[in-house]
Coordinates of C-alpha atoms in Angstrom, one line a residue:
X137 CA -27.1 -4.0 6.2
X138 CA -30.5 -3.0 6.7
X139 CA -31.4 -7.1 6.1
X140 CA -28.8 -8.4 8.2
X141 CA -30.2 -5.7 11.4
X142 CA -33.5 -6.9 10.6
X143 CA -32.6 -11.3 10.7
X144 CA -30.5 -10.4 14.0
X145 CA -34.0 -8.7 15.6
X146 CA -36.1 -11.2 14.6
X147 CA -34.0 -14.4 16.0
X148 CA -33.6 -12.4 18.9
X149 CA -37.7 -11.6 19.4
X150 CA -37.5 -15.8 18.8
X151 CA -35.5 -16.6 21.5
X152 CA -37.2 -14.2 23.5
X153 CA -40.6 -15.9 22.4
X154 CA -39.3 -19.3 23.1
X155 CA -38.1 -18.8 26.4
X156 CA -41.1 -17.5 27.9
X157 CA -43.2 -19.9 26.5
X158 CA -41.4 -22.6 27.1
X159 CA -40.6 -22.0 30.0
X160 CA -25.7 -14.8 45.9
X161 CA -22.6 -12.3 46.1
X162 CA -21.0 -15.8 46.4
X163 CA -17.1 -16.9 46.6
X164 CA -17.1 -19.9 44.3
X165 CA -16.2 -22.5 47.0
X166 CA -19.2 -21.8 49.0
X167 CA -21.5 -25.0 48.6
X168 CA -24.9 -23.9 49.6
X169 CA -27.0 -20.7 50.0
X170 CA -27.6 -19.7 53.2
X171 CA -31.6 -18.6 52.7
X172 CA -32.3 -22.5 51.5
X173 CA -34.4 -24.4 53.8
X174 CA -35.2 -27.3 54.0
X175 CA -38.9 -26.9 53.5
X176 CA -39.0 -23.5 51.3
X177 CA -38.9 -22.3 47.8
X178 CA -39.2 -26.2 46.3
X179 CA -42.3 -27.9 44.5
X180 CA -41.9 -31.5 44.5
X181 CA -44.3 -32.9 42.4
X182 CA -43.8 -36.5 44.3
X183 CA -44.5 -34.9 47.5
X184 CA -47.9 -33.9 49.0
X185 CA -48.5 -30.2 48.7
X186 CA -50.5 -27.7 51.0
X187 CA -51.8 -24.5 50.0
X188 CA -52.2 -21.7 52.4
X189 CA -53.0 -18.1 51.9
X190 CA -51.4 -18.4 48.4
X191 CA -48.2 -19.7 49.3
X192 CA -47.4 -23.0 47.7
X193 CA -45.5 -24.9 51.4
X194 CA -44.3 -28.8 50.5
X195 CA -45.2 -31.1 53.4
X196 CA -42.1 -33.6 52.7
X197 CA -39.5 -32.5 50.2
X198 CA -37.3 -35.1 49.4
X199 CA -33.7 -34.6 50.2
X200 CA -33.0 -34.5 45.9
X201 CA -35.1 -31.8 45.9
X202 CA -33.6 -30.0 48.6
X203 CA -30.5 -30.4 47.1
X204 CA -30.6 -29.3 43.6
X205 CA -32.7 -26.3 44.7
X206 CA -29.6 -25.1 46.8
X207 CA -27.4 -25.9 43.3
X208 CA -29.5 -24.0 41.0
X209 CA -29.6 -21.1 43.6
X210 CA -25.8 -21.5 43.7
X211 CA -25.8 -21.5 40.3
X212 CA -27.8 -18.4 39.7
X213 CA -26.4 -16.2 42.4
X214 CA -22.8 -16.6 41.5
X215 CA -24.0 -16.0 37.5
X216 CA -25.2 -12.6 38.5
X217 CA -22.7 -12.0 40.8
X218 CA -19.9 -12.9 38.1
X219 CA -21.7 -11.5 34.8
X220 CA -19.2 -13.7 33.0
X221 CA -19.3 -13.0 29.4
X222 CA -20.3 -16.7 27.6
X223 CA -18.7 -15.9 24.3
X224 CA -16.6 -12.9 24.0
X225 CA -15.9 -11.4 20.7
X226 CA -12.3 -10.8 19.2
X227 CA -12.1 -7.2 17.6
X228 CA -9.7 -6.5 15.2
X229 CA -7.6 -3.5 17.7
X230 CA -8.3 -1.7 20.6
X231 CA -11.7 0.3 20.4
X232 CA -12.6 -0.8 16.8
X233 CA -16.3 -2.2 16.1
X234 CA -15.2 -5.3 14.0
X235 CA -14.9 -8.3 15.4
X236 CA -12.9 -11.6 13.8
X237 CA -13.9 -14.0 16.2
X238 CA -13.9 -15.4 19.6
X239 CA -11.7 -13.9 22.1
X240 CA -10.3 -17.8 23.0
X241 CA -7.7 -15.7 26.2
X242 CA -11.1 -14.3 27.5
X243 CA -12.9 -17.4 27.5
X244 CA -10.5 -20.0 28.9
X245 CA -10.2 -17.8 31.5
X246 CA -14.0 -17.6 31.9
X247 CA -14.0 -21.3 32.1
X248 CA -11.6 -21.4 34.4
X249 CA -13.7 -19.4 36.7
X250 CA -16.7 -21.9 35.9
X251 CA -14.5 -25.0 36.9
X252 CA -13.7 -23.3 40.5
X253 CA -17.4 -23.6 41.6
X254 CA -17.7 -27.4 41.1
X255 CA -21.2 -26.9 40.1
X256 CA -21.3 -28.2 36.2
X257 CA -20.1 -31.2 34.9
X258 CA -17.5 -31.8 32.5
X259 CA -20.2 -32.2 29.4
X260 CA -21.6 -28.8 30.5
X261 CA -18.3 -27.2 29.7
X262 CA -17.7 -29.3 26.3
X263 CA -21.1 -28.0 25.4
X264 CA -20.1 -24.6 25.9
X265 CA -16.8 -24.8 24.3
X266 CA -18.7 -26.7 21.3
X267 CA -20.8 -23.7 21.4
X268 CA -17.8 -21.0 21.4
X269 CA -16.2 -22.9 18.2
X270 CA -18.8 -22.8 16.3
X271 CA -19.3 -19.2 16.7
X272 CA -16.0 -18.6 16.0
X273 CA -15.5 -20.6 12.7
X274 CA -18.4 -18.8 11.7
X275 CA -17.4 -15.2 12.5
X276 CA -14.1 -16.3 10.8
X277 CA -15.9 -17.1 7.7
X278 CA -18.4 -14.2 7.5
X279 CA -18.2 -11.2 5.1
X280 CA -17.3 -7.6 7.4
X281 CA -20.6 -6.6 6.5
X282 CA -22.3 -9.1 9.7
X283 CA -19.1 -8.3 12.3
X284 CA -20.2 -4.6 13.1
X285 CA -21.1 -4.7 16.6
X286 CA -22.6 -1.4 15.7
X287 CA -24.8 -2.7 13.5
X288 CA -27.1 -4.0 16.5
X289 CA -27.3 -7.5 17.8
X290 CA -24.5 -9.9 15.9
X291 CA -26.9 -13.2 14.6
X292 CA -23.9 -15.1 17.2
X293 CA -25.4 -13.9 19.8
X294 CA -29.1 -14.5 21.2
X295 CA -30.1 -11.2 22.5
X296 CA -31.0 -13.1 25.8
X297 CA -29.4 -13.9 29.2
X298 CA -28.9 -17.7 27.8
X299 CA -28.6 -18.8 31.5
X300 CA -32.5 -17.6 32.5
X301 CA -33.9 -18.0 29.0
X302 CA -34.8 -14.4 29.4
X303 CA -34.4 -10.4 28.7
X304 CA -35.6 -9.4 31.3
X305 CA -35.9 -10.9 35.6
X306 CA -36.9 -10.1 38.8
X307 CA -34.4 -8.7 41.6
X308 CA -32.5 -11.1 43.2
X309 CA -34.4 -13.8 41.2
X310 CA -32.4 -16.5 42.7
X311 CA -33.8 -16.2 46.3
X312 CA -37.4 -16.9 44.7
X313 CA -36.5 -20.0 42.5
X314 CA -38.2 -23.2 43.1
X315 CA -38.2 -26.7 41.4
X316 CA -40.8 -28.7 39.7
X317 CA -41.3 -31.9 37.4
X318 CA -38.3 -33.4 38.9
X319 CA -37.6 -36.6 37.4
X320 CA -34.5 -38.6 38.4
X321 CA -33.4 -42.1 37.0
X322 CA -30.1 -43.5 38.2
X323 CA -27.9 -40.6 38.7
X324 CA -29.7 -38.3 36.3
X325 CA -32.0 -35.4 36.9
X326 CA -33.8 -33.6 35.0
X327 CA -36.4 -30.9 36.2
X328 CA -37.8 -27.0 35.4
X329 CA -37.0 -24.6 37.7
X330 CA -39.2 -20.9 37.6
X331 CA -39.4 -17.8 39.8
X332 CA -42.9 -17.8 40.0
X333 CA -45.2 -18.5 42.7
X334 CA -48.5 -20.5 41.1
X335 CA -48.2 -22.0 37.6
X336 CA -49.8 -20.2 35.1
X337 CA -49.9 -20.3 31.2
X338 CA -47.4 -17.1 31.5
X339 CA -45.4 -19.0 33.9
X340 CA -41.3 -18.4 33.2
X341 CA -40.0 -22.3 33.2
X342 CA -36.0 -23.3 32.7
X343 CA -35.5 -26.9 31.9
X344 CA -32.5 -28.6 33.5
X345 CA -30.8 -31.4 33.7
X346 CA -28.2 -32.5 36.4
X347 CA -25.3 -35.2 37.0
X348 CA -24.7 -36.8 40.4
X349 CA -21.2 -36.9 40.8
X350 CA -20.1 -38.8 44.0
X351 CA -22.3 -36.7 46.8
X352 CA -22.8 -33.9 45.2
X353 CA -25.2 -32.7 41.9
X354 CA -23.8 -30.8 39.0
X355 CA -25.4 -28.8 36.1
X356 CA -25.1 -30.8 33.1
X357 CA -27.1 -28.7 30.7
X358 CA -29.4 -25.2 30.5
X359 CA -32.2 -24.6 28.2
X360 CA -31.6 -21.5 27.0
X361 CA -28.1 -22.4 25.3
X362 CA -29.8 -24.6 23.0
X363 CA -30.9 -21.4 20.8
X364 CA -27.2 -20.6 19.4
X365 CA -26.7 -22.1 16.4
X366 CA -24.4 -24.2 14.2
X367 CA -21.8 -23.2 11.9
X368 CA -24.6 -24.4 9.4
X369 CA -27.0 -22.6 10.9
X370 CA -25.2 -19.2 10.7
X371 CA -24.6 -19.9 6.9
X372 CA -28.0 -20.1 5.9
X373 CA -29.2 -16.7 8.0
X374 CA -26.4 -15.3 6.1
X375 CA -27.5 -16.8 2.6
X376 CA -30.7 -15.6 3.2

C-alpha cells in the first residue's frame, strides 16, 4: 500500500512538473465574454507589438485571434463555473471508499452538459470518452488494493486540474488569458494560451488546438489530458 501511495505521488509531482514547464459565471449558450476586446488580452505573434509601461498592447490583432481568445475565455469561465467532474469514479455503495470503475450515468450526463456550449468538437469529446474507457477497463481489472480512494491520489487520476495543466491558478484566471504562437493552416489552429503578462522561463503555457466549424471555432484538444494513461499504461505502474 505504502508503494502504490508512493507511484500515485510521484506521477502526480510529474504532471505537475510537466505542465509548468511546458507550458465566466456563464449560461452555456452565451457565445462571447463580455470583458473581450477587441485589442486586449491577445499576443499575436503575426501582428506588430508595442510595449508600454509593461503592458504588452497589440497594434492589429487579427480577427482569428480575437476570436479564439473569446473561445478559450468561454471555455475557461464556464469550466470553473461548472467544476464538472472529467471522470467520475463508481464506488461499490453509498459512502464506501472502493471504487469499481467509472460512474458511465455521471459522465454522459457530464457530456451532455459539454455538448450544450458548442465550444469543442466532436473529436474533443471522443477523446475524452477514449479517455474515460480506458480508466474504466483498468479500474475493472485492478486488485482492491489500488481502488481506495483513501489511500490518496488513485494512479487514474492526475492530481491536476487537466483543463489548465495545473494545481494551482490565479483568481478569475480566465479574465487574464491571452494567446500566442498562433498558427492556423486551412481550418486548423493551433496556439498556447497563458495567464501571464511577459514571457518568462517560469511562464505557465497550455497548448491548443482548435477546429473551424462553419463560422465559428471549437476546442479540438487540451494539453493537459494527454497525461492520463492507457489501459497499458496503468498495468505496468501496477506491475511495478
Amino acid at each position: 500500500m505504502y508503494i502504490k501511495y508512493r507511484l500515485s505521488i510521484l506521477l502526480t509531482a510529474m504532471v505537475s512538473l510537466t505542465a509548468c514547464n511546458d507550458s465566466t459565471k456563464l449560461d452555456p449558450g452565451v457565445e462571447e465574454v463580455a470583458t473581450v476586446d477587441e485589442s486586449e488580452g491577445i499576443r499575436d505573434t503575426s501582428s506588430s507589438v508595442e510595449t508600454v509601461d509593461n503592458k504588452t498592447f497589440v497594434a492589429s490583432p487579427t480577427k482569428e485571434s480575437i476570436e479564439l481568445t473569446a473561445l478559450i475565455r468561454n471555455v475557461y469561465q464556464w469550466h470553473e463555473a461548472k467544476r464538472l467532474n472529467d471522470f467520475p469514479f463508481k464506488y461499490r455503495k453509498q459512502n464506501d471508499s472502493i471504487f469499481t470503475g467509472i460512474d458511465w450515468e455521471k459522465y454522459n450526463k457530464n457530456i451532455g452538459e459539454f455538448r450544450k456550449t458548442g465550444y469543442f468538437t466532436d473529436k474533443f469529446l471522443f477523446n475524452h470518452k477514449t479517455i474515460a474507457s480506458s480508466i474504466d477497463s483498468s479500474i475493472k481489472k485492478a486488485d482492491i488494493s489500488w481502488r481506495n480512494i483513501r489511500d490518496g491520489i488513485p494512479i487514474w487520476d492526475t492530481g491536476a486540474d487537466d483543463w489548465c495543466a495545473c494545481q494551482d491558478f490565479p483568481d478569475n484566471y480566465w479574465e487574464m488569458i491571452i494567446i500566442d504562437s498562433l498558427n492556423i493552416k486551412n481550418s486548423t489552429a493551433s496556439f498556447y494560451w497563458t495567464w501571464d503578462k511577459e514571457p518568462s522561463p517560469e511562464q505557465h503555457k497550455v497548448k491548443v488546438t482548435a477546429v473551424k466549424s462553419g463560422d465559428r471555432w471549437k476546442v479540438n484538444s487540451l494539453e493537459g489530458f494527454k497525461y492520463f494513461g492507457t489501459v497499458a499504461d496503468y498495468d505496468k505502474v501496477m506491475k511495478d
